[in-house]
Coordinates of C-alpha atoms in Angstrom, one line a residue:
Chain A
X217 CA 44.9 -8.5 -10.4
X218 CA 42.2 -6.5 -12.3
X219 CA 41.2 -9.7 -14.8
X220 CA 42.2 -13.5 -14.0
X221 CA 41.0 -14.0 -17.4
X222 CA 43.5 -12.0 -19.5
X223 CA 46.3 -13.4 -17.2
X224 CA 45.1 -17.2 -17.8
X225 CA 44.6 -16.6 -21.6
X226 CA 48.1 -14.9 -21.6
X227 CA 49.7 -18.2 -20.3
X228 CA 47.9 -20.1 -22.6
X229 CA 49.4 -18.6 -25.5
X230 CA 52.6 -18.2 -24.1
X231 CA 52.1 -22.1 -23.7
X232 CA 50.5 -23.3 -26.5
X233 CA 54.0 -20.9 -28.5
X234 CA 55.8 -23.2 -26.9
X235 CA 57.3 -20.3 -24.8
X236 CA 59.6 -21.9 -21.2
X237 CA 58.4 -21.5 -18.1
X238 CA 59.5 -18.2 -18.0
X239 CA 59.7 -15.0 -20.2
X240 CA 60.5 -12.4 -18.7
X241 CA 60.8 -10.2 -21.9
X242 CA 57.4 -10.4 -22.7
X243 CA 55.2 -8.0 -21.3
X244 CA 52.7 -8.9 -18.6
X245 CA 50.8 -5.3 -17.6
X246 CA 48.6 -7.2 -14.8
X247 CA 51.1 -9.3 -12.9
X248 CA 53.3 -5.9 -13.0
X249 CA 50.7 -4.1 -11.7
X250 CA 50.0 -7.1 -9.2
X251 CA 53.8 -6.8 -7.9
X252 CA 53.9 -3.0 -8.1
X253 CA 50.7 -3.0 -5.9
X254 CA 49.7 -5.7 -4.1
X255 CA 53.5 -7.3 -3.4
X256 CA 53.9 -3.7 -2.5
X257 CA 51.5 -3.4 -0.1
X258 CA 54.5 -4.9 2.1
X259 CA 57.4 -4.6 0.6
X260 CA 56.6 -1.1 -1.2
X261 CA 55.3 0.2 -4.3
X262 CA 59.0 0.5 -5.2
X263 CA 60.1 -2.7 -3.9
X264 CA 62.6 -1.0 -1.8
X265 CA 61.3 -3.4 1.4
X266 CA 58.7 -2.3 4.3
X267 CA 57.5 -5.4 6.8
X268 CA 58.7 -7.7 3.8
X269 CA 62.2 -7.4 2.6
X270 CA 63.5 -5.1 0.1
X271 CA 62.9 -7.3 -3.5
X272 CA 65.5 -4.4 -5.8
X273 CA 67.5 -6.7 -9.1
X274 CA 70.7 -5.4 -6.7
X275 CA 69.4 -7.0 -4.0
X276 CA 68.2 -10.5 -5.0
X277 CA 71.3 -10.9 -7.5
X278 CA 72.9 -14.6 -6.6
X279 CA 69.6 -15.7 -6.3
X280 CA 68.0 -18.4 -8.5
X281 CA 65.0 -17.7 -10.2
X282 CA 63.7 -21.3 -9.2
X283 CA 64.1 -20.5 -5.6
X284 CA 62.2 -17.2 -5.9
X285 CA 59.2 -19.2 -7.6
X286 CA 59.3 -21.5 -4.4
X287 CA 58.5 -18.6 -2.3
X288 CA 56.2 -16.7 -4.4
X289 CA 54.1 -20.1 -4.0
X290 CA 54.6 -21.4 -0.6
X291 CA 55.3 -18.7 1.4
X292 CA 58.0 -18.5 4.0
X293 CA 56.8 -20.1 7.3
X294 CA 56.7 -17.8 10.6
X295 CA 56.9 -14.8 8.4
X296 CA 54.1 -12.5 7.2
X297 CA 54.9 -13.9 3.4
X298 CA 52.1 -16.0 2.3
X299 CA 51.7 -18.7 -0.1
X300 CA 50.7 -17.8 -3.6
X301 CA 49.6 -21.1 -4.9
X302 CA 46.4 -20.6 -4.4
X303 CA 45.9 -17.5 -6.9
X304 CA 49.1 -17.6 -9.1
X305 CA 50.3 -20.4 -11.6
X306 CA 53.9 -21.6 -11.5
X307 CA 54.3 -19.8 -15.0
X308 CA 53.1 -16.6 -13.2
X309 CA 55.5 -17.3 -10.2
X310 CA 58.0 -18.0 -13.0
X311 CA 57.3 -14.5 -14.7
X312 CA 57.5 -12.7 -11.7
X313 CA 61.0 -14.4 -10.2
X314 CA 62.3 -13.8 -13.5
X315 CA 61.2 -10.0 -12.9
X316 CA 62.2 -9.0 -10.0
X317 CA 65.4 -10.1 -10.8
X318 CA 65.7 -8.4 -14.1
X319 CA 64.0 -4.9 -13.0
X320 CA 66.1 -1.5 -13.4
X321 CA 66.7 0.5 -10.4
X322 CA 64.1 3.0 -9.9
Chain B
X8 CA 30.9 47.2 -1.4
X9 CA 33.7 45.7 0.5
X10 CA 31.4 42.7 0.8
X11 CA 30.7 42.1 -2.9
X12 CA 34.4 42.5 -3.9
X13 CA 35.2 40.2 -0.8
X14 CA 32.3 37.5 -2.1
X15 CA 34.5 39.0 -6.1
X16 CA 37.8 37.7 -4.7
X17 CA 36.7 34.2 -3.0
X18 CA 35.3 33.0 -6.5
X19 CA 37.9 33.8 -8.0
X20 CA 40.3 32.2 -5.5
X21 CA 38.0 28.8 -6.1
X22 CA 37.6 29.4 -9.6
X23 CA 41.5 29.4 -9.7
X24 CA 41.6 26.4 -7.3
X25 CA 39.5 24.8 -9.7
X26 CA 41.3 24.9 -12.7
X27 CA 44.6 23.9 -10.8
X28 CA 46.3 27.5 -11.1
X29 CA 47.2 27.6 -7.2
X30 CA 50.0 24.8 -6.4
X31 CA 53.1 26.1 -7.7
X32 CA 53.0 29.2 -5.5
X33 CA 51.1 30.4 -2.3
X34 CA 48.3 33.0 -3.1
X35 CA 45.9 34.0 -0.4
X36 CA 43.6 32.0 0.6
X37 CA 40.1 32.0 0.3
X38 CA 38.9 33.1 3.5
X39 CA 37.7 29.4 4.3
X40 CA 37.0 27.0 7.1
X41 CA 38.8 23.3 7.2
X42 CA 36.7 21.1 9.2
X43 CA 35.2 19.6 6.1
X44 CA 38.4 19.6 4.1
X45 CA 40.6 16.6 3.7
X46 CA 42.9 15.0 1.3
X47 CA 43.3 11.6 -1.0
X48 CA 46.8 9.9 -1.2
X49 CA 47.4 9.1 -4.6
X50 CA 49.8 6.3 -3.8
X51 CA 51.5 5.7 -7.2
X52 CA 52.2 8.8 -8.0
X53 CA 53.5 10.8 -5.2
X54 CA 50.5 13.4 -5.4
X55 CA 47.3 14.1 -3.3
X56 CA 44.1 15.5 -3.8
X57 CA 42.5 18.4 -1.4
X58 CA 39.0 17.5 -1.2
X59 CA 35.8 19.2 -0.1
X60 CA 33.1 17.0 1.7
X61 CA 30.8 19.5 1.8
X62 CA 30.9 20.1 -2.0
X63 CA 32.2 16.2 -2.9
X64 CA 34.8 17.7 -4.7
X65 CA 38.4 18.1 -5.6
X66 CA 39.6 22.0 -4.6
X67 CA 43.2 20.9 -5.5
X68 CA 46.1 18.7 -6.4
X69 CA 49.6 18.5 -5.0
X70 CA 52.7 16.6 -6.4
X71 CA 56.1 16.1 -5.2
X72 CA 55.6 13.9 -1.8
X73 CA 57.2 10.8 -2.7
X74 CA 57.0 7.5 -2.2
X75 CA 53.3 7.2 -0.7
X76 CA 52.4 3.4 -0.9
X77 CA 51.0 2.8 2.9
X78 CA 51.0 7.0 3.2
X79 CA 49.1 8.0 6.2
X80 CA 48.1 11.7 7.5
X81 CA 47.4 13.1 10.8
X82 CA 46.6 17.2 11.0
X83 CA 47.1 20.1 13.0
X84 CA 44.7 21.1 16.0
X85 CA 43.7 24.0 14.0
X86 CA 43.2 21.7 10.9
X87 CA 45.2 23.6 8.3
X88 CA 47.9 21.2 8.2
X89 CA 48.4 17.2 7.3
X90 CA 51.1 15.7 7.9
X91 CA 51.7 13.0 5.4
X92 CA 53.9 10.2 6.1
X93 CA 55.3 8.4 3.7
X94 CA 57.3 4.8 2.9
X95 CA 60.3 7.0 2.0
X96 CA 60.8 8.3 5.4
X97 CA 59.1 11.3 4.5
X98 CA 56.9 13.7 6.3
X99 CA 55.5 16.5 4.2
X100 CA 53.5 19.3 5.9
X101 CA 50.5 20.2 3.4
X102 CA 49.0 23.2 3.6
X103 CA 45.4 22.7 2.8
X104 CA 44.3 26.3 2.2
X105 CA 47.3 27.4 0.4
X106 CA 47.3 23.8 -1.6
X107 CA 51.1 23.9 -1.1
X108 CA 53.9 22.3 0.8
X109 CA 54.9 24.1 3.9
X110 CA 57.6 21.7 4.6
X111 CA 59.1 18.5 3.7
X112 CA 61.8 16.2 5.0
X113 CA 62.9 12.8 4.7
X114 CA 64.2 11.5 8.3
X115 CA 64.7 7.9 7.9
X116 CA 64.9 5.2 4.9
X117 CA 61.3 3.2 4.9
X118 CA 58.1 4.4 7.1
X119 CA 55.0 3.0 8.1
X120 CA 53.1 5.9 9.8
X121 CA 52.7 8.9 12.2
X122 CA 50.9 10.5 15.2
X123 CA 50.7 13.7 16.5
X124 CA 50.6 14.4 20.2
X125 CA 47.3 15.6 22.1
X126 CA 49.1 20.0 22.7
X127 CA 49.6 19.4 18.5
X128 CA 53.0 20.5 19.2
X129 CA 54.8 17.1 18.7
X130 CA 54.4 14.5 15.5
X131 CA 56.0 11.4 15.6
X132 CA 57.2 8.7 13.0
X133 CA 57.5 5.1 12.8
X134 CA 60.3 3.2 11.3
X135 CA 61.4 0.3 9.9
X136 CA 64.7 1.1 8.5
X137 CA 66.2 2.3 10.9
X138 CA 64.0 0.9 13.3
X139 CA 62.7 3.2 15.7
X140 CA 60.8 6.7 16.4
X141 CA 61.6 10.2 15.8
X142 CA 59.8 13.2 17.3
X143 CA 59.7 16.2 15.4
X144 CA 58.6 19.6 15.9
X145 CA 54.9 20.2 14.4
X146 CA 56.1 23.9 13.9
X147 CA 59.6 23.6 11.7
X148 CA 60.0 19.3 11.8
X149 CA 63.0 20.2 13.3
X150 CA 64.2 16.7 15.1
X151 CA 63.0 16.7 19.0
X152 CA 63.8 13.1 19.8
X153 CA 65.0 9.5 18.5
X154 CA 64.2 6.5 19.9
X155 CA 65.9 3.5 18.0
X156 CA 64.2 0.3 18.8
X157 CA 66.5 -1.4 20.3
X158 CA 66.8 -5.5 21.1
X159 CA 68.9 -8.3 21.4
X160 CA 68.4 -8.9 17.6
X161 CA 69.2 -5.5 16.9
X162 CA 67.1 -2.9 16.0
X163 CA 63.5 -3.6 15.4
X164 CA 60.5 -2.0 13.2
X165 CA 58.1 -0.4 14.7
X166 CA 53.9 -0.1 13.7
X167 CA 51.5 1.1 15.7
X168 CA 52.5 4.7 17.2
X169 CA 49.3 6.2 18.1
X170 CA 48.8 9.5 20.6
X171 CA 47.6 8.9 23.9
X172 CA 46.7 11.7 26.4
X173 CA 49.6 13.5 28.0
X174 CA 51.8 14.1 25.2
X175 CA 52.7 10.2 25.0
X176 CA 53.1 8.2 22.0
X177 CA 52.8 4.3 22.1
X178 CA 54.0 1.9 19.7
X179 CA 55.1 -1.8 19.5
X180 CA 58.2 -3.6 18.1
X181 CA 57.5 -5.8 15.2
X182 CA 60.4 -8.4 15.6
X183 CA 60.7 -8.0 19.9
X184 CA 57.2 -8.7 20.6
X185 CA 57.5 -5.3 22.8
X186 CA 55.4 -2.1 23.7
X187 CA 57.1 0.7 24.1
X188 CA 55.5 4.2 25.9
X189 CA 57.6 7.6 25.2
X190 CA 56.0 10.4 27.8
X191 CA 57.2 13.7 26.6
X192 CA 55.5 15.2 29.4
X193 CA 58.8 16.8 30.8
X194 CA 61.2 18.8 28.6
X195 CA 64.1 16.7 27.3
X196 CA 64.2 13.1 26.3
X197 CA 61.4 11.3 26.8
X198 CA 60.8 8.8 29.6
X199 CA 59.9 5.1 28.1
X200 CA 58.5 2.2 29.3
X201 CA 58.7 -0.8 28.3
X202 CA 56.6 -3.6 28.1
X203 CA 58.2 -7.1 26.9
X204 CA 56.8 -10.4 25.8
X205 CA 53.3 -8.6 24.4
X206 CA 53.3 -11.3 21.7
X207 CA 54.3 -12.5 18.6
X208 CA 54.8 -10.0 15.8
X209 CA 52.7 -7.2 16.9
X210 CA 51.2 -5.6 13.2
X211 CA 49.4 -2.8 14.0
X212 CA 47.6 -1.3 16.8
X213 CA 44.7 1.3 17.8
X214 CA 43.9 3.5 21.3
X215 CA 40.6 3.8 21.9
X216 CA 38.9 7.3 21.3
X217 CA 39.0 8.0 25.3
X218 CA 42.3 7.0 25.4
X219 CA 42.4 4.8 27.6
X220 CA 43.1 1.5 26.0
X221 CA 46.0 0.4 23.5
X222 CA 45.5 -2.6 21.4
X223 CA 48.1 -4.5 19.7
X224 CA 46.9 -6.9 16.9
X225 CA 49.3 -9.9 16.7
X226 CA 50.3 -11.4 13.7
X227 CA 52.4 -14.3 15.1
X228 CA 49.8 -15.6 17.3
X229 CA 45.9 -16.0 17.7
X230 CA 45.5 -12.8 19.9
X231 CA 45.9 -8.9 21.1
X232 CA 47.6 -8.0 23.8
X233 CA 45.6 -4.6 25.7
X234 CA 47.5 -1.8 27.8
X235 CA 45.1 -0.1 30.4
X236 CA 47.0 3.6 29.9
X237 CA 44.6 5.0 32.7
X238 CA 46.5 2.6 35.5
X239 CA 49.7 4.2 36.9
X240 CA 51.2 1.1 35.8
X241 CA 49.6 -1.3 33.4
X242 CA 50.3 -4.1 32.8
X243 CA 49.5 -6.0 29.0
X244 CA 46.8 -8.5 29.0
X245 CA 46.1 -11.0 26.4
X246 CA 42.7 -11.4 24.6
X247 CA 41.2 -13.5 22.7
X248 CA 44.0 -16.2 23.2
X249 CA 43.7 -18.8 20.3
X250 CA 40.7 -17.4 18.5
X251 CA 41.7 -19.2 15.8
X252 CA 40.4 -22.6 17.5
X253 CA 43.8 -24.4 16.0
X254 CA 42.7 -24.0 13.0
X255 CA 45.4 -23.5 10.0
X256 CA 45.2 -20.0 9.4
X257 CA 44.3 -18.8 5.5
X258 CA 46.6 -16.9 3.6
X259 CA 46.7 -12.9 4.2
X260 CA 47.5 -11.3 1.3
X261 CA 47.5 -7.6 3.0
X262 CA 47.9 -7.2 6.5
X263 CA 44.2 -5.9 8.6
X264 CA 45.2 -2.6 9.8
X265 CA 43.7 -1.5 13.4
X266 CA 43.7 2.2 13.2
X267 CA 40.2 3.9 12.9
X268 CA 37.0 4.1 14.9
X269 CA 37.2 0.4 15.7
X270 CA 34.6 1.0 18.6
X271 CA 31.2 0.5 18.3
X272 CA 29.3 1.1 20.8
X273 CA 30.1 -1.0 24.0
X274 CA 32.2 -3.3 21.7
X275 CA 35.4 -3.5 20.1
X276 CA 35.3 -4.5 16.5
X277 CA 39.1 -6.4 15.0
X278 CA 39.5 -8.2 12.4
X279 CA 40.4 -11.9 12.5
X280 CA 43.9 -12.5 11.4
X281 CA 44.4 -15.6 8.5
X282 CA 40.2 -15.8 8.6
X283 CA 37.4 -14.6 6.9
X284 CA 35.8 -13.2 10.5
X285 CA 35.3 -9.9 12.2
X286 CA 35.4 -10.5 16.1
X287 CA 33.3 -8.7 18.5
X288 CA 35.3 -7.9 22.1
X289 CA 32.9 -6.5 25.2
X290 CA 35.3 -3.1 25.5
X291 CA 35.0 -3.8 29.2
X292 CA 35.5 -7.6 30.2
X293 CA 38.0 -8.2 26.7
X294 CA 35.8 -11.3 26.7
X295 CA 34.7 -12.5 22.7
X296 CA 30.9 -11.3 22.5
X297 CA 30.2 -13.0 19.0
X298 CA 32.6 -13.2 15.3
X299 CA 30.8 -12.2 11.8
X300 CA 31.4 -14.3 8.7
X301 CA 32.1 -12.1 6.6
X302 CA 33.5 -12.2 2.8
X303 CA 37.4 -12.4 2.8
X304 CA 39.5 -11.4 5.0
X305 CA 39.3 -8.0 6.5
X306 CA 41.7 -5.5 6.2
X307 CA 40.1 -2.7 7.7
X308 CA 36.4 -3.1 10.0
X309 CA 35.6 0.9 10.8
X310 CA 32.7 1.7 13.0
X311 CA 30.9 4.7 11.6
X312 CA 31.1 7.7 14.3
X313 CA 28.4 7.2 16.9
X314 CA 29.1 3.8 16.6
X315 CA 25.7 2.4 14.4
X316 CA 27.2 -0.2 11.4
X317 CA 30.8 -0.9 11.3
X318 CA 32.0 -1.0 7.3
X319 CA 34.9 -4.0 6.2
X320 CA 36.7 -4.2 2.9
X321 CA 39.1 -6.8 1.9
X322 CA 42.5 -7.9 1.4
X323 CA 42.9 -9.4 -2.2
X324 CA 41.4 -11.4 -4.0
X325 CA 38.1 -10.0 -2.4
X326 CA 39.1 -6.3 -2.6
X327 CA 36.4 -5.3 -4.6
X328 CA 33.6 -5.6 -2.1
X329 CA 32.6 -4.2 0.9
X330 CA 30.3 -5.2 3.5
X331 CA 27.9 -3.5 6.3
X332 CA 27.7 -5.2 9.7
X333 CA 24.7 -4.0 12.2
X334 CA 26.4 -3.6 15.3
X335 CA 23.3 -4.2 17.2
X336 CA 23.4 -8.1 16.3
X337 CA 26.4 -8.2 13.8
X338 CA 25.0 -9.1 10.3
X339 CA 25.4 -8.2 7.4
X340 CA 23.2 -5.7 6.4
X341 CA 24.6 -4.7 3.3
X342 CA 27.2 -5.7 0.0
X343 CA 28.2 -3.1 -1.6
X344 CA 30.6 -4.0 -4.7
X345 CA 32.5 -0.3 -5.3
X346 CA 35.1 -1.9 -8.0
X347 CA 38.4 -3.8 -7.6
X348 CA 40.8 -3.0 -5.0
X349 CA 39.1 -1.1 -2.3
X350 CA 41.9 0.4 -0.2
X351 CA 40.4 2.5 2.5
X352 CA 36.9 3.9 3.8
X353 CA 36.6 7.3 5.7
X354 CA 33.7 9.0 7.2
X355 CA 32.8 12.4 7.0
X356 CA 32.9 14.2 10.5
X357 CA 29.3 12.9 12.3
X358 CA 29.5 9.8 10.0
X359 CA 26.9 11.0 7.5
X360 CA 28.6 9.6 4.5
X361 CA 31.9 7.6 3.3
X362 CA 34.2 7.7 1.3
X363 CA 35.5 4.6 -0.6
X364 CA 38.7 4.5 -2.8
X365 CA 38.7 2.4 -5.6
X366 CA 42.6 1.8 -6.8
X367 CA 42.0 0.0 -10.0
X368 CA 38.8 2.5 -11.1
X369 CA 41.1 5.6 -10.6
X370 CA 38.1 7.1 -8.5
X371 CA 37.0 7.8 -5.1
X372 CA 33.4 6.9 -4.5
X373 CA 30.8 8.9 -1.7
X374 CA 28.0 6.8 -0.3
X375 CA 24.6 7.3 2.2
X376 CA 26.4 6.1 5.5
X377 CA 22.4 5.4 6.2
X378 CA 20.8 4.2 2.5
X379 CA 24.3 2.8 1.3
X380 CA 23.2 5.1 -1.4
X381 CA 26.3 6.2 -4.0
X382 CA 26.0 10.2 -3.7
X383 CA 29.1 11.2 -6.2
X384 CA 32.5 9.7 -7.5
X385 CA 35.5 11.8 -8.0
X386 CA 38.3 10.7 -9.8
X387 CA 41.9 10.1 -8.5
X388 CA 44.8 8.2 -9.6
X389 CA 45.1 5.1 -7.9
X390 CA 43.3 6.1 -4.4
X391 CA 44.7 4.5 -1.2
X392 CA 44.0 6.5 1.9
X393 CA 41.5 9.1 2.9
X394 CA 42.1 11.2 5.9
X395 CA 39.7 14.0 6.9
X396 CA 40.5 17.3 9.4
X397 CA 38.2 15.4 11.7
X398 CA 41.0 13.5 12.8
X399 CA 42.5 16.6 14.1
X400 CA 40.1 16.2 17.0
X401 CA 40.1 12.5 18.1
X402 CA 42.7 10.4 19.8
X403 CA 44.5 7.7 18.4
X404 CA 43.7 9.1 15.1

């Protein structure tokens, strides 16, 4: 993530707008660019999958947004996914559920 | 006169490299050594640059390979050629003098890397999907050989395939716990061996320059697991059992990557897995000599040739530094702060300078591998790895 700072004031405007916990319509160039690259660093710039499982819309669809959140934060015990917590908000995890599952194939 | 219009024709041939005229098609190449040529993956956009490290310069830029997050390259013994492997499951062949494609194929789904066997006639990929190893021809990449990884939970992905003497390749099985040796020595399929119950979730691996040992980083455990390839039949050993001192391990937000001149000296530098640390292993005993705290967690810890410092970067959050160990004692001798998201570091031949790329700067930066000095900075578009000819020349490379 090239500026915590953008990101954090992001999220406070999306909060203060009264905006849920997740939009994921509006816009967010650095967490994209967090996903495309450093998600991708194993599960592929294209999120087709690598040492992490493929993360494509067509892939995920079924799942809850609320569930992908969970993981984004916490991890997924005896795997090579680690917990976000300590560098993403719940809003951000929220943003980034919500995009994965809404992406267009590539 | 023949000399003049020769010295006429190789400026021109540079000139035109220069101003990115030669890509589309092959025109004669400037008459032109390649052991200080090399090339930049440009990970997001499928491209590459052809670089000069005599010069610090771009010569050229080639498009059209793909999916090249994680892309890796090994080269020809003559040094012409890199093969690049990418996620897709592709392997292009680059020509570097020509600054075209000589060949490109896509042999399996999702990739993770390549070797090239010590005659240069045989390159091999590694899998995940399908999980495995194919062997190709270096000539044509026509298909020599697959070797699907095969275990009771199916097929598995494979990291780690490195070269080792005698036309061998070695690799381990992420989900078996498995290393696997494919000797090509005889015509025909291979003969494998394998080695079970290495260790949790091997991640990556390295053979040592003399090729004599193979070292599987785990990711499941606080460990490696070593193969002696110089006994007739070796057996894996476990180091540094439970470095990690029971511990909870921190989050790794990119996995360390073994590959590279990890050797310095009479040690063995790793990187600590879930902790900010760089170990130091006696290369002989496998017995822990001393750990470096060091500023993140590393991703990769690459002794400069001859063996003098050993230079970490980071996984993120702390990818935008990188820091200079003294290999005599292990500290820190310098921070150097290149810009965010430091991918990958590469020496030039006899280690004289580096090479840095800095994805979110869109530039590749050249430093003093002696004052730390920054020399030049070229740009690129989001830089990942560096791989020079050099590697043409050095096993497990």
């Amino acid at each position: 993530m090239p500026d915590r700072r953008h990101i954090w004031g992001w999220v406070s405007v999306m909060t203060a707008m009264g905006i849920g916990s997740a939009a994921a319509q509006s816009p967010s160039p650095d967490l994209e660019r967090l996903v495309r690259q450093d998600c991708g660093s194993c599960h592929g710039l294209t999120l087709k999958g690598g040492l992490g499982p493929d993360l494509r819309a067509e892939r995920l669809s079924g799942r809850q947004p609320e569930e992908l959140a969970q993981i984004i934060l916490d991890g997924v015990p005896g795997t090579a996914m680690p917990p976000w917590r300590p560098l993403l908000s719940q809003s951000e995890a929220d943003w980034i559920a919500n995009y994965l599952l809404s992406r267009a194939p590539e | 006169m023949r000399a003049l219009s020769f010295i006429t024709a190789a400026y021109l041939a540079v000139a035109a490299c220069v101003s990115g005229m030669v890509s589309a098609h092959a025109e004669p190449p400037a008459m032109r050594g390649t052991g200080d040529l090399g090339i930049v993956i440009e990970r997001a956009s499928g491209s590459l640059l052809i670089v000069d490290t005599t010069e610090r310069r771009t010569l050229s830029r080639l498009e059209g390979l793909g999916d090249l997050s994680h892309a890796s390259s090994v080269f020809s013994r003559d040094g012409r050629f890199a093969f690049v492997f990418g996620r897709d499951g592709g392997i292009t062949k680059v020509d570097l003098l020509t600054a075209t494609i000589a060949k490109r194929i896509i042999q399996a789904g999702n990739s993770i890397g390549g070797a090239i066997s010590d005659d240069g006639t045989l390159v091999a990929v590694a899998n995940y999907e399908p999980g495995g190893v194919k062997v190709f021809d270096s000539e044509t990449l026509d298909e020599i050989s697959s070797i699907p990884a095969t275990w009771r939970g199916g097929q598995s992905k494979v990291i780690g395939l490195e070269d080792a003497p005698g036309r061998r390749f070695v690799f381990s099985l992420w989900d078996a716990g498995e290393t696997w040796i494919a000797d090509f020595t005889k015509s025909g399929p291979p003969d494998v061996t394998k080695f079970k119950g290495i260790g949790s979730q091997p991640y990556d691996a390295l053979v040592t320059g003399d090729g004599r040992y193979y070292v599987a980083g785990l990711f499941g455990e606080d460990g490696l697991t070593v193969l002696d390839l110089w006994q007739s039949q070796p057996q894996p050993r476990r180091f540094l059992q439970g470095y990690g001192r029971g511990e909870t391990a921190l989050p790794v937000y990119k996995m360390p990557h073994l590959e590279g001149w990890a050797v310095a000296g009479e040690r063995l530098v790793l990187p600590a897995v879930g902790r900010h640390e760089v170990l130091w292993v006696d290369i002989r005993s496998f017995e822990e000599v001393r750990r470096t705290k060091v500023h993140g967690q590393p991703v990769f810890a690459v002794a400069r040739p001859g063996g003098r410092n050993v230079w970490v970067n980071f996984a993120h959050p702390h990818n935008d530094v990188v820091q200079v160990l003294d290999s005599l004692d292990g500290r820190i001798v310098a921070e150097l702060k290149p810009g965010p998201a430091v991918l990958h570091m590469e020496f030039t031949p006899r280690g004289h300078e580096v090479w840095v790329s800095v994805r979110d700067s869109n530039v590749v930066q050249i430093y003093d591998a002696r004052t730390f000095e920054k020399k030049a900075e070229i740009p690129a578009l989001d830089p990942s790895g560096i791989f020079f000819t050099s590697r043409a020349h050095q096993t497990g490379l």
